[in-house]
XYZ file of C-alpha atoms in Angstrom:
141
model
C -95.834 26.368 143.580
C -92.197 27.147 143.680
C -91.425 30.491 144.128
C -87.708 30.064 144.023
C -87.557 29.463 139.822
C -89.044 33.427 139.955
C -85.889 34.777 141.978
C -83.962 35.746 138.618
C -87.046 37.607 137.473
C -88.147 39.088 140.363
C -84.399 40.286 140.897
C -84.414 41.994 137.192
C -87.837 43.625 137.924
C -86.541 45.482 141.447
C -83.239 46.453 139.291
C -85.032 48.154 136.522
C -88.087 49.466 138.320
C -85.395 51.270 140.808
C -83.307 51.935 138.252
C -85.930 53.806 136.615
C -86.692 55.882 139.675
C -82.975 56.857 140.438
C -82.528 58.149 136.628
C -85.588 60.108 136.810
C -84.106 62.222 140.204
C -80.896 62.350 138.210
C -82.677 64.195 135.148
C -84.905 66.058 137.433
C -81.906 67.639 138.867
C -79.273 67.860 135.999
C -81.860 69.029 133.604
C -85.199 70.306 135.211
C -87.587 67.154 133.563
C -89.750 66.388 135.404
C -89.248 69.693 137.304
C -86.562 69.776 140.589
C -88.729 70.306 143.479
C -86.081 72.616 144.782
C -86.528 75.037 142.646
C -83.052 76.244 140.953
C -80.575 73.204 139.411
C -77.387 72.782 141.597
C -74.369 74.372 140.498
C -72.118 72.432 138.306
C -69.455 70.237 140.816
C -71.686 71.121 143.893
C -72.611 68.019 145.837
C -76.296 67.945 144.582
C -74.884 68.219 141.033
C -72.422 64.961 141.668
C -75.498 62.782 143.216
C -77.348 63.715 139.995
C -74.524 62.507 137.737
C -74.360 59.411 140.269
C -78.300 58.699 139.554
C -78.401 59.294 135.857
C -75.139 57.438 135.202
C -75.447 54.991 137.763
C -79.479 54.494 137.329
C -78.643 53.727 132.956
C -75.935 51.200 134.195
C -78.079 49.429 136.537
C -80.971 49.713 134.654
C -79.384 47.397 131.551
C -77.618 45.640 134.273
C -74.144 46.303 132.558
C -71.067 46.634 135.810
C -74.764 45.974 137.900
C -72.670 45.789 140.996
C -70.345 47.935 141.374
C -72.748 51.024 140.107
C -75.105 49.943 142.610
C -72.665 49.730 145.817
C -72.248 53.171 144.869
C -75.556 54.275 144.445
C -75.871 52.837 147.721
C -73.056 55.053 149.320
C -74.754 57.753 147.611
C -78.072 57.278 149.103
C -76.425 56.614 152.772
C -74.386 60.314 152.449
C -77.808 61.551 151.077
C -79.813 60.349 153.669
C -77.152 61.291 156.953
C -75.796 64.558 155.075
C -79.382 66.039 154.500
C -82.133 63.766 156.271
C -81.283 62.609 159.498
C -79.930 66.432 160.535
C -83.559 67.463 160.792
C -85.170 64.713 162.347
C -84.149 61.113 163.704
C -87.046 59.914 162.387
C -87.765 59.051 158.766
C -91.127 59.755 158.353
C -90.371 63.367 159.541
C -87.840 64.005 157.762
C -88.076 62.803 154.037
C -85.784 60.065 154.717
C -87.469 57.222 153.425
C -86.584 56.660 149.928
C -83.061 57.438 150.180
C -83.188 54.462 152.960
C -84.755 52.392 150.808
C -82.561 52.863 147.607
C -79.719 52.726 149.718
C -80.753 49.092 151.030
C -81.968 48.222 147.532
C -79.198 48.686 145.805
C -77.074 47.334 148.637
C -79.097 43.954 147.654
C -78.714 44.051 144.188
C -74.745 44.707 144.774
C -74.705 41.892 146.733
C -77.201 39.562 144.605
C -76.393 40.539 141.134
C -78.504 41.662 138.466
C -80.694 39.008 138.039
C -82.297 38.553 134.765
C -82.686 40.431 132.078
C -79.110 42.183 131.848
C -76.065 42.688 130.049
C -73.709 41.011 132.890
C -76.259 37.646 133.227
C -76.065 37.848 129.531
C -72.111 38.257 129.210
C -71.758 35.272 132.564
C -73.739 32.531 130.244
C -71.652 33.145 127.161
C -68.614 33.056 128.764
C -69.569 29.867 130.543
C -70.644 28.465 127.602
C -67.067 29.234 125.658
C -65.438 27.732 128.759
C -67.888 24.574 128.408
C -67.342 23.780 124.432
C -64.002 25.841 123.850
C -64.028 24.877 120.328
C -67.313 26.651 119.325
C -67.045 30.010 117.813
C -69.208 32.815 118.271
């Protein structure tokens, strides 16, 4: 079987499902649905309050795969202050000390920054029109 005509699709389905994950911490903390775990939503400006903004914005760009890479490289910074700012100061181990999904987003969407969007998105969607304007100049759309 050949695994490799899957990529595109497998690429889409790790940028949505993620996608979906980040915008449901952003809403959790911006809004209180589902409930913060922490208790009390952060202040307006506070650092907590930017990383939300950061995962709702970020996490509806990515997840329609519109300006895919540049949202995720920063979703990516975000997880990598997230994850040395409040993780790694109580424990150098992950497991210990919550760590592990902010390592993982932050190497996910390091990957799709670097990979693209994959299918399913606005930016594969805008790349094949404009390649196909640039291959038959003539037809309008």
């Amino acid at each position: 079987m050949d695994w490799d005509r899957y990529a595109p699709q497998a690429q889409g389905l790790l940028r949505i499902v993620a996608a979906l994950l980040f915008i449901e911490h952003g809403l959790s903390k911006l809004f209180g649905f589902p409930p913060f775990p922490m208790g009390a939503l952060p202040a307006m400006g506070s650092l907590l309050w930017i990383g939300a903004v950061i995962e709702l914005v970020g996490g509806l760009l990515v997840l329609i795969g519109f300006l895919t890479r540049p949202a995720a490289l920063i979703m990516a910074g975000e997880m990598a202050v997230a994850y040395w700012m409040f993780h790694a100061t109580k424990s150098t181990f992950p497991a210990e000390n919550g760590g592990d999904a902010a390592i993982l987003f932050c190497f996910i969407f390091l990957f799709i920054a670097a990979a693209g969007p994959g299918a399913w998105s606005v930016d594969e969607s805008r790349a094949r029109r404009i390649a196909h304007t640039e291959a038959d100049p003539d037809t309008v759309h």
